[in-house]
Tab-separated table of C-alpha atoms (C1' of nucleotides) in Angstrom:
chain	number	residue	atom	x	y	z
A	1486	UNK	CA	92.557	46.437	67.402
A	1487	UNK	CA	94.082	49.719	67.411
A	1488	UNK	CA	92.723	53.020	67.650
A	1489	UNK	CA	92.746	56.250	65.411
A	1490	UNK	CA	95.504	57.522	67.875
A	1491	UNK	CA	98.064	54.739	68.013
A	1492	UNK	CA	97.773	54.422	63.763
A	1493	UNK	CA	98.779	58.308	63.655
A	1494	UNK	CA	101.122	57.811	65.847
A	1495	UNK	CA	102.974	55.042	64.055
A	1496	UNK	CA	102.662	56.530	60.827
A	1497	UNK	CA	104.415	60.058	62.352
A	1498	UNK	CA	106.734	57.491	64.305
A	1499	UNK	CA	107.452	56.239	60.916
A	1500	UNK	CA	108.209	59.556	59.012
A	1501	UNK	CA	110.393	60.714	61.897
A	1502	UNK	CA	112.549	57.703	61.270
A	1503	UNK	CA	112.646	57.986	57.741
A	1504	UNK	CA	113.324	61.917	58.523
A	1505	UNK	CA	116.754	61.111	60.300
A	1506	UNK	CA	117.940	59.257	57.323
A	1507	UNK	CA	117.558	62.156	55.208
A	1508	UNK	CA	119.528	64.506	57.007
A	1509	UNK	CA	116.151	66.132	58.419
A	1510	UNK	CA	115.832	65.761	62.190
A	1511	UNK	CA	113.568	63.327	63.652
A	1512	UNK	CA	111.507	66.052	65.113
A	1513	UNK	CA	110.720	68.002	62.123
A	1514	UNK	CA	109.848	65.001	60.159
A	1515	UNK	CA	107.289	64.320	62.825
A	1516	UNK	CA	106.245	67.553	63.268
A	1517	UNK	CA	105.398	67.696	59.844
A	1518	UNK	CA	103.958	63.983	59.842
A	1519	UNK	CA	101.385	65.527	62.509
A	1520	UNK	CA	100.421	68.176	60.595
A	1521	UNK	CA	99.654	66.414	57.535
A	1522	UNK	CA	97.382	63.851	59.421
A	1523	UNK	CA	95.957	66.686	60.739
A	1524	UNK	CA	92.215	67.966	59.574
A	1525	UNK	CA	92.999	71.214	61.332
A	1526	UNK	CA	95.638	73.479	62.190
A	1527	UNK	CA	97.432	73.051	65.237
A	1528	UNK	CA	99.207	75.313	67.649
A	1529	UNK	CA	102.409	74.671	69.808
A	1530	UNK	CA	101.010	73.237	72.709
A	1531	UNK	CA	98.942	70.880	70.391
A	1532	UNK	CA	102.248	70.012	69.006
A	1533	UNK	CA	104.569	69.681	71.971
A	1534	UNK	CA	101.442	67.718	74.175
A	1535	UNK	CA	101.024	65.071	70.996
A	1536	UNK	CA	104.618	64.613	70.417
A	1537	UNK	CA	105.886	65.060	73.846
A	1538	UNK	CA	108.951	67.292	73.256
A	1539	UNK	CA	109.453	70.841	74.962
A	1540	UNK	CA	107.821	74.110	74.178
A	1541	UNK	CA	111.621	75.040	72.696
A	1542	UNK	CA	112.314	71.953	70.244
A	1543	UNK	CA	108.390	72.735	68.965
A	1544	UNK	CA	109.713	76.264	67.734
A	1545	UNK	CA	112.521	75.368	66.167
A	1546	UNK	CA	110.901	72.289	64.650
A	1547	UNK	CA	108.541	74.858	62.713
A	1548	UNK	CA	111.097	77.662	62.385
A	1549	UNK	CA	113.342	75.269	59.986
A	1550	UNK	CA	109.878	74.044	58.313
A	1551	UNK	CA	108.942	77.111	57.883
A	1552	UNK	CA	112.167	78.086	56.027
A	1553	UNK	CA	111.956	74.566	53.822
A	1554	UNK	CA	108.383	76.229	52.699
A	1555	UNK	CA	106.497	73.176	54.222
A	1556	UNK	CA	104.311	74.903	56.762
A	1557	UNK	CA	102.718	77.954	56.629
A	1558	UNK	CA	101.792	80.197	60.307
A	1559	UNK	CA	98.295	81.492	60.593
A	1560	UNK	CA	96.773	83.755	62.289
A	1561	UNK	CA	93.651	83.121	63.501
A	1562	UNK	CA	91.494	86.095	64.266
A	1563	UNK	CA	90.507	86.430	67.758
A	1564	UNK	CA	92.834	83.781	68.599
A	1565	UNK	CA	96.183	85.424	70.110
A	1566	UNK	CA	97.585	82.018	69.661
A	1567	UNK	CA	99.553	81.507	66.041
A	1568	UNK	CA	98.255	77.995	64.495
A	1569	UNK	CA	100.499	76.237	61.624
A	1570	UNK	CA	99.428	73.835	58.693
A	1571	UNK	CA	101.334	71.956	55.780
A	1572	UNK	CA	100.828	71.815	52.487
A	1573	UNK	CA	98.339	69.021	52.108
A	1574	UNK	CA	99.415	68.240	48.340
A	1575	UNK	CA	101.158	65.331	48.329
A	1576	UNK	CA	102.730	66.356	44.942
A	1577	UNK	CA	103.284	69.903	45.645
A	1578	UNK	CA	104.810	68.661	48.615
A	1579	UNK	CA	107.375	66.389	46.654
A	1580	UNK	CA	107.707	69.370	44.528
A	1581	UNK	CA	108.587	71.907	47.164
A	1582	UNK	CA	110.910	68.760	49.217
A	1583	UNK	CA	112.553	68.227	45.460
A	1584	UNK	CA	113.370	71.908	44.980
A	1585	UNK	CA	115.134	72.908	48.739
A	1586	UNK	CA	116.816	69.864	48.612
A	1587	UNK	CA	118.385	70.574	44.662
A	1588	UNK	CA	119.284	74.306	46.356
A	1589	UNK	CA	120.690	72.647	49.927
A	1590	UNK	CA	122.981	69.962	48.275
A	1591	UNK	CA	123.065	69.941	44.701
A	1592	UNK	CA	123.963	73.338	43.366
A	1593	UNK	CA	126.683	73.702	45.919
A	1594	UNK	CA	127.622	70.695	44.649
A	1595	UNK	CA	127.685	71.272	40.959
A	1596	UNK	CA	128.944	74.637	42.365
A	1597	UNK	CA	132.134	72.794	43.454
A	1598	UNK	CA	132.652	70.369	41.068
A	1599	UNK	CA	132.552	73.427	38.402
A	1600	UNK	CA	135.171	74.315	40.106
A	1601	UNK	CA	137.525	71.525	40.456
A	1602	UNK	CA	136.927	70.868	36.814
A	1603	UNK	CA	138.585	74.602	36.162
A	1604	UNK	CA	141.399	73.790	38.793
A	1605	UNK	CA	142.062	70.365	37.443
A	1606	UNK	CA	141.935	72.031	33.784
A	1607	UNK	CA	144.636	74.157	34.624
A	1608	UNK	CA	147.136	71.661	34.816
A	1609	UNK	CA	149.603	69.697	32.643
A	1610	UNK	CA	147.579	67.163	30.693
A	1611	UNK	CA	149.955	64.352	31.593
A	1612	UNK	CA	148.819	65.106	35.263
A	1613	UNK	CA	145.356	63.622	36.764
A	1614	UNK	CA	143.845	62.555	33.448
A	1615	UNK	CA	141.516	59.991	35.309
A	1616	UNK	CA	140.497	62.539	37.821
A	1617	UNK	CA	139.400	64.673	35.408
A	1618	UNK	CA	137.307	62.810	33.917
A	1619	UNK	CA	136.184	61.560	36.634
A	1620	UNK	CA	134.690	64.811	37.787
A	1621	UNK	CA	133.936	65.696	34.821
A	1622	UNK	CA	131.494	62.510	34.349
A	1623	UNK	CA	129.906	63.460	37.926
A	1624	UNK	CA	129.234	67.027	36.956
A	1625	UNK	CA	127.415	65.850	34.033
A	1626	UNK	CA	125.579	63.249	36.204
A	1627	UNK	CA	124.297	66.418	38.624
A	1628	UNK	CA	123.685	68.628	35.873
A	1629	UNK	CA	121.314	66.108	33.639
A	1630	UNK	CA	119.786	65.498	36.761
A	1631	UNK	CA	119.042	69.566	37.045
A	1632	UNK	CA	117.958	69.608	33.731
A	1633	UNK	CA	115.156	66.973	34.452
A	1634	UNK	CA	114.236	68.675	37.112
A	1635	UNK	CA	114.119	72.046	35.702
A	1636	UNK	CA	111.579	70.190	32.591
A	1637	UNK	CA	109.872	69.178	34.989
A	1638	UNK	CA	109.645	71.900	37.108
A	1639	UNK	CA	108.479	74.190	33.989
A	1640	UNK	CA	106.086	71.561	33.078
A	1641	UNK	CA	103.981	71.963	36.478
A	1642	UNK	CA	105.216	68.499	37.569
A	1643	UNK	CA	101.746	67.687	39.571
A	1644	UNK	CA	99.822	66.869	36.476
A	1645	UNK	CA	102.854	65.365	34.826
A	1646	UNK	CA	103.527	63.128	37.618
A	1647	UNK	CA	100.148	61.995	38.039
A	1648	UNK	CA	99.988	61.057	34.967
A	1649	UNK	CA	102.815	58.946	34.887
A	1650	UNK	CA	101.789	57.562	37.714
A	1651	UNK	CA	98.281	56.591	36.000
A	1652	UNK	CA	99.833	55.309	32.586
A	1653	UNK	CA	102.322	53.285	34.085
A	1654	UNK	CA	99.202	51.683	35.982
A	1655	UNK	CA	97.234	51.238	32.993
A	1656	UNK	CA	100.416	49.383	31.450
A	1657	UNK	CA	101.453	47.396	34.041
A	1658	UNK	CA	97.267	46.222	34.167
A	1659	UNK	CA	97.784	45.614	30.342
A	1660	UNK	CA	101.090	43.782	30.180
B	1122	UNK	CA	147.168	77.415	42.744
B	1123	UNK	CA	145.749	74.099	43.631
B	1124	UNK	CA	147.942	71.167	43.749
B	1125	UNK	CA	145.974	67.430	42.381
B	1126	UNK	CA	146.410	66.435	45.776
B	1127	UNK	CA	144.314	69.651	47.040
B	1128	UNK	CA	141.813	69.458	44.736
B	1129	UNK	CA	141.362	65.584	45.511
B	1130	UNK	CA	140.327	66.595	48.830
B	1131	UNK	CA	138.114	69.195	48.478
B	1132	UNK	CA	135.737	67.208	46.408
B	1133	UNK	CA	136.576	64.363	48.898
B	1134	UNK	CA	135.261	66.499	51.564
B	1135	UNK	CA	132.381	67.598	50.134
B	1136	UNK	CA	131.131	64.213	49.088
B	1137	UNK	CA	131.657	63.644	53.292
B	1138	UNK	CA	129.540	66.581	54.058
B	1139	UNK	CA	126.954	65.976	51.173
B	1140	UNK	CA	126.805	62.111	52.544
B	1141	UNK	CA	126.098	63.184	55.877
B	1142	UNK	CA	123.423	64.610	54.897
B	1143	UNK	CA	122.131	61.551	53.069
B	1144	UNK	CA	122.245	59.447	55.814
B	1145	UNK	CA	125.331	58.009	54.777
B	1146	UNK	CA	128.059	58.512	56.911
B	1147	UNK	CA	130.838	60.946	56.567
B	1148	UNK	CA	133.726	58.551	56.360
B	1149	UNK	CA	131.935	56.147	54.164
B	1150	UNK	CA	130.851	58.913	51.456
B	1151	UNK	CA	134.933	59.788	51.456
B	1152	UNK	CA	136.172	56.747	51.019
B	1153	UNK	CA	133.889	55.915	48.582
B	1154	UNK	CA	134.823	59.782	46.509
B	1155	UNK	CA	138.530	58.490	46.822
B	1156	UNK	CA	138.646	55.620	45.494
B	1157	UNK	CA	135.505	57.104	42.761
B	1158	UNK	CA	138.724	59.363	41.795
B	1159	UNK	CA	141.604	56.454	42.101
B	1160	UNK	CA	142.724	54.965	39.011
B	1161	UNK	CA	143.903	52.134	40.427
B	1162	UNK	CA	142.128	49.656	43.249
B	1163	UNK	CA	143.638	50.971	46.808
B	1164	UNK	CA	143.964	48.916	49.851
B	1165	UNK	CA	142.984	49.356	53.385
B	1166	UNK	CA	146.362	51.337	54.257
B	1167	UNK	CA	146.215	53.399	51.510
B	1168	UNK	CA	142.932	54.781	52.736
B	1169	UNK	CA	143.655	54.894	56.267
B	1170	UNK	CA	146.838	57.625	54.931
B	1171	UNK	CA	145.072	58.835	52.949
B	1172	UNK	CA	142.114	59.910	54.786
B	1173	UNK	CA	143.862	60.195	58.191
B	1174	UNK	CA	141.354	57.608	59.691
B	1175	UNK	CA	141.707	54.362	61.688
B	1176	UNK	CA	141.749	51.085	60.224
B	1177	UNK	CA	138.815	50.107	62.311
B	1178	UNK	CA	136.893	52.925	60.599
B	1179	UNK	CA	138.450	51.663	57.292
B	1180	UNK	CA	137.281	48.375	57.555
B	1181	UNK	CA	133.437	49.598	59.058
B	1182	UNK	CA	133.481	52.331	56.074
B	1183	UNK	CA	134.446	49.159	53.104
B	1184	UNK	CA	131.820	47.183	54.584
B	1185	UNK	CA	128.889	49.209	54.182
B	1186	UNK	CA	130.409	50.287	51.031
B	1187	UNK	CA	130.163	46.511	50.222
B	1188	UNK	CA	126.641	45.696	51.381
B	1189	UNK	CA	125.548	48.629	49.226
B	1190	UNK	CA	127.207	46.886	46.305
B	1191	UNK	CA	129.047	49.993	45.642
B	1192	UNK	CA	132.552	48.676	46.076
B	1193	UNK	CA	133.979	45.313	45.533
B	1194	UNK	CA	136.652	43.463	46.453
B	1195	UNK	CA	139.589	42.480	44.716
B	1196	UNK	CA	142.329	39.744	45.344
B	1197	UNK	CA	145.392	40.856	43.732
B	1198	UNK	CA	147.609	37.372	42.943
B	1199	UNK	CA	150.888	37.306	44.399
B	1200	UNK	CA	149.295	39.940	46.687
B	1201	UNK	CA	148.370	39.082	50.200
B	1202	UNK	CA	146.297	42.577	50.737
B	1203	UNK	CA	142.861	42.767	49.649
B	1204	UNK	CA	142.225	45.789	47.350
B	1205	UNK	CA	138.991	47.300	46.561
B	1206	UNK	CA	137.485	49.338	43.825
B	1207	UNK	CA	134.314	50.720	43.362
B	1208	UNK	CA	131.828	50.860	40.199
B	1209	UNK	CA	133.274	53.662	38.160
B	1210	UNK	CA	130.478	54.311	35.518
B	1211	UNK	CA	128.481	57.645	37.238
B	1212	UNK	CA	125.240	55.978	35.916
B	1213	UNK	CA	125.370	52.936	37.161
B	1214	UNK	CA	126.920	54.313	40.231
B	1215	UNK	CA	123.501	56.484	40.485
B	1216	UNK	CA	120.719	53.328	39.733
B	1217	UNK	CA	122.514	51.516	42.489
B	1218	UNK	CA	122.623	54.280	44.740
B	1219	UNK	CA	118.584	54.281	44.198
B	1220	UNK	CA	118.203	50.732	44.327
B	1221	UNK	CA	119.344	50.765	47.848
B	1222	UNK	CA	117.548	53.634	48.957
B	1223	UNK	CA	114.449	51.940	47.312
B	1224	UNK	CA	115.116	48.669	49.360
B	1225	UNK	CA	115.953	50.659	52.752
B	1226	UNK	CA	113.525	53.521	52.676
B	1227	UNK	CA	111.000	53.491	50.350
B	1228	UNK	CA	109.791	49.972	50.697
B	1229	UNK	CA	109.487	49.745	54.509
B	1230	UNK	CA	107.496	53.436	54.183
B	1231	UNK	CA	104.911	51.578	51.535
B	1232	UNK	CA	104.621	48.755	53.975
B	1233	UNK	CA	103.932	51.191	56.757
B	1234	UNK	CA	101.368	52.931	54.605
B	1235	UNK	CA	99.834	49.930	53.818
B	1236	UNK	CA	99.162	48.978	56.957
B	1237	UNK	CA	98.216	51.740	58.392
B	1238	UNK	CA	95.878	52.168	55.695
B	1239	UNK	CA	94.273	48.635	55.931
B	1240	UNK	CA	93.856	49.138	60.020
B	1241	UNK	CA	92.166	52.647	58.651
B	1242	UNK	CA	89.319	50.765	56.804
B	1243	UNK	CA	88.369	48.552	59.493
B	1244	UNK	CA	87.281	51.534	61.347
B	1245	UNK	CA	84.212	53.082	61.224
B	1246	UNK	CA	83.340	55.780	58.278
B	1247	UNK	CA	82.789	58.515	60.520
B	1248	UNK	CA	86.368	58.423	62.118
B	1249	UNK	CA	89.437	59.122	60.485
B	1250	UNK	CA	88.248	60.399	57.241
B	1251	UNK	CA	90.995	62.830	56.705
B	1252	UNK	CA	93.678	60.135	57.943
B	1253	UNK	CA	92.476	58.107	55.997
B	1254	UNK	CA	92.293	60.173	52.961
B	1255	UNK	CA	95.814	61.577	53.531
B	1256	UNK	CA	97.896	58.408	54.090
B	1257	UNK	CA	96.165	57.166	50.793
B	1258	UNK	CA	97.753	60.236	48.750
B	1259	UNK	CA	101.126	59.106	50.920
B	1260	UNK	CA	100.647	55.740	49.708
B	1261	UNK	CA	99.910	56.477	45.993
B	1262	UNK	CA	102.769	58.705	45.751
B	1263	UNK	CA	105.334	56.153	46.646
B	1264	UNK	CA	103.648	53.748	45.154
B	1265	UNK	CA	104.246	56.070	41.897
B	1266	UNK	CA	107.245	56.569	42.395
B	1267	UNK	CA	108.179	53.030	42.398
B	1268	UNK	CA	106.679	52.379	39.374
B	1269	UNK	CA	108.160	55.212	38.020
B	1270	UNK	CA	111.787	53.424	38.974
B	1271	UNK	CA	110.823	49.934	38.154
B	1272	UNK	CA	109.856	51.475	34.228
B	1273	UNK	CA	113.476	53.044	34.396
B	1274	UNK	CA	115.289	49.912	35.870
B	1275	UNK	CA	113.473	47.601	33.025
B	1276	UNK	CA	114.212	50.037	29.826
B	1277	UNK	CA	118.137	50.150	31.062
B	1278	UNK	CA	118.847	53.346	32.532
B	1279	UNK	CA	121.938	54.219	31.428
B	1280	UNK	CA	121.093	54.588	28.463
B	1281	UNK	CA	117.638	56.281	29.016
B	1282	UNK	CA	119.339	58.890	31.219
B	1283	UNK	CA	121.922	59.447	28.870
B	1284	UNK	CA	119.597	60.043	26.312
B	1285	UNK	CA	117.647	61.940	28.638
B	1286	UNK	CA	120.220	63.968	29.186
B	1287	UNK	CA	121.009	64.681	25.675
B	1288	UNK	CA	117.633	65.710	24.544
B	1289	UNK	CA	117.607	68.499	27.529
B	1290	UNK	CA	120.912	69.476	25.905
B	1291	UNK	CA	119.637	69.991	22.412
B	1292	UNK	CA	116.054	71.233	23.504
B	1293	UNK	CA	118.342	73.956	25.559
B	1294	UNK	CA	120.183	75.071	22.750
B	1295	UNK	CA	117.305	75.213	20.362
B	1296	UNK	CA	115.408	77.384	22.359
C	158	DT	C1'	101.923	102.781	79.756
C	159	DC	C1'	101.799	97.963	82.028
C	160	DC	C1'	100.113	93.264	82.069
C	161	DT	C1'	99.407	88.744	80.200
C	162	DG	C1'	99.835	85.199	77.163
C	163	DT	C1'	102.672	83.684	73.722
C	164	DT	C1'	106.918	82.594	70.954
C	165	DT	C1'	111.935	82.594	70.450
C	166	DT	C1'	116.523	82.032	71.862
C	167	DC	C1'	120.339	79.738	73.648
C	168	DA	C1'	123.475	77.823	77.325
C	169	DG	C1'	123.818	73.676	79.232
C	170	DT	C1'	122.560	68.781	79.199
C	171	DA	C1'	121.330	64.522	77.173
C	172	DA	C1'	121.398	61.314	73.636
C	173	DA	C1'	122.961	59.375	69.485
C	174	DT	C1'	126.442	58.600	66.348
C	175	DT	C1'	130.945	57.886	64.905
C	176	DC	C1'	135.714	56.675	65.620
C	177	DT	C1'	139.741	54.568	67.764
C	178	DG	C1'	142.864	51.080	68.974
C	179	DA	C1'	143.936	46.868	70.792
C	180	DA	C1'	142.659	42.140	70.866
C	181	DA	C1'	140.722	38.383	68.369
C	182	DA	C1'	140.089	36.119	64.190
C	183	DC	C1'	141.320	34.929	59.903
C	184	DT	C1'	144.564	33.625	55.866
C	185	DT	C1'	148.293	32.090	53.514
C	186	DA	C1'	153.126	30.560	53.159
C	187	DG	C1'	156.481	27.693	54.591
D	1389	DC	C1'	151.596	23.096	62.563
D	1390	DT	C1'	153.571	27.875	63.321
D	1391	DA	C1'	154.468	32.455	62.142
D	1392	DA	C1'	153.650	36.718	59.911
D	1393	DG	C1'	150.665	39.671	57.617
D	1394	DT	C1'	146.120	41.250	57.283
D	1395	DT	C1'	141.242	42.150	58.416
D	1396	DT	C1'	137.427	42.338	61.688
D	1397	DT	C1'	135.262	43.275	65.906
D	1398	DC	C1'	133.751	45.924	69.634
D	1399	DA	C1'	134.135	48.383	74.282
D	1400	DG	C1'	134.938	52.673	75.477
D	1401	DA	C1'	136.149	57.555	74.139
D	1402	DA	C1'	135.286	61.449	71.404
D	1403	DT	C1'	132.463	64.030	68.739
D	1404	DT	C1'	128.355	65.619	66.889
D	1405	DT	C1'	123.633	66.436	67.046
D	1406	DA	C1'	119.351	67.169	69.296
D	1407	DC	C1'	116.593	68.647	73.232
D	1408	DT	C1'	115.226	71.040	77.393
D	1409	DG	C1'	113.780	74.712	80.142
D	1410	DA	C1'	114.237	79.117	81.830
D	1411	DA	C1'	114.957	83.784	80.556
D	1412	DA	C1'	114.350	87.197	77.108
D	1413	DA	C1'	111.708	89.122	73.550
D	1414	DC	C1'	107.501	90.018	71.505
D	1415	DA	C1'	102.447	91.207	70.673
D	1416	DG	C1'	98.200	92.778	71.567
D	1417	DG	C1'	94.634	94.474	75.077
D	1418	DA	C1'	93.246	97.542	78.541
DNA sequence: TCCTGTTTTCAGTAAATTCTGAAAACTTAG
DNA sequence: CTAAGTTTTCAGAATTTACTGAAAACAGGA
């Protein structure tokens, strides 16, 4: 039978894990994991006595959430301590993780392949026809993927999402 | 000005750097961008030369690339190397590429979630309200998302995406 | 101003990941 | 079967990444 605590702390075990293999470190996946089981804000020590993990690792844990747009710092009044949440949205969250990852790895990407494309068109035609294209196919991949993004982006994706999410239940109840 | 050689790399590179942060490793990512950009199959040599790497790391790198089902293998007759390819069409390239992560991430996370939530209701009401609320907006929003793939994986995606694509194109340009 | 509680920084250490290279295993030809 | 060419495996080395903890910086309060 287990308790409250050892659920939590498999499900922010979990999200660490899952964390690493997205190129975000174990601890700030936790971290975050933490604060979005959590009712209340927390403060470091909170943070470093439920995960375990020094003062230093908690403040650069946050710093780099912070910067992602995941957790906000308050300030408490009274309290000289600072105290940090999350966003508790689980689509604005997938919103806000969709958008810094597009800036962090795709538009450098595009960025580069724009590039080689203009590179690669500079040369004789007989040379690296297949390359061309190649890169040429992938920018098109990245960029249709920006577009759909971008729609949904301007279409506030929350309630668009959502609904998907609802009429591909009432479909898959129908069919 | 770039040689096709120099320009090969570069976007070799970055697909390293760009896997790394994917969880995929470096070497993997690059030999999968060279022979993405190879006309013809190439064999373990070539891509040790190629990418300056061992032919342990070769054979480690092909592997994986394998077991994603991004690459195959190809006997050659008359040959006695094996020689390897990898799925050239950037669409499909991309619904495998979330097939896998499907499989490997998001699955095991709803299975997590699911549990996690089932030990939640065998609790008592007045504890772990806000867990339990929270991993059940987790839960829904993978759960969305996977019937958000499995719609896209049964209509054919290529050709949705492509279509996709094209409408952003001509929605862009008409307003 | 100084004092106290707090956060940040960062050099050094620890841990995890990736890579090498040589040996073993496999494959095909003769 | 043996030999030669090729791929795989894996222990240890190298590299990269993450973490700690102590010192520095900072932020009120008195």
């Amino acid at each position: 039978m287990a308790t409250l605590d050892q659920i939590k702390e498999k499900v922010i075990l979990h999200w660490g894990e899952m964390g690493s293999l997205w190129g975000i470190n174990r601890t700030m996946a936790q971290v975050h994991a933490l604060l979005f089981l959590s009712d209340e804000p927390l403060c470091a020590n909170d943070i470093m006595e439920e995960l375990q993990i020094s003062r230093g690792n908690v403040s650069m844990a946050l710093r780099e959430l912070i910067s992602w747009g995941l957790v906000t710092r308050l300030h408490i009044k009274g309290e000289r301590r600072e105290y940090y949440t999350t966003e508790k949205d689980v689509w604005t969250m997938g919103r806000i993780i969709a958008r810094e990852r597009k800036k962090r790895e795709v538009d450098p990407t595009i960025n580069m392949l724009r590039e080689s494309m203009a590179e690669l068109e500079t040369m004789p035609p007989s040379e690296g026809a297949y390359e061309r294209e190649q890169v040429k196919n992938l920018l098109t991949f990245f960029e249709t993927g920006v577009d759909v993004y971008k729609d949904l982006e301007a279409h506030k994706p929350n309630s668009i999402l959502k609904l998907l999410g609802a009429a591909l239940k009432v479909k898959k109840l129908s069919s």
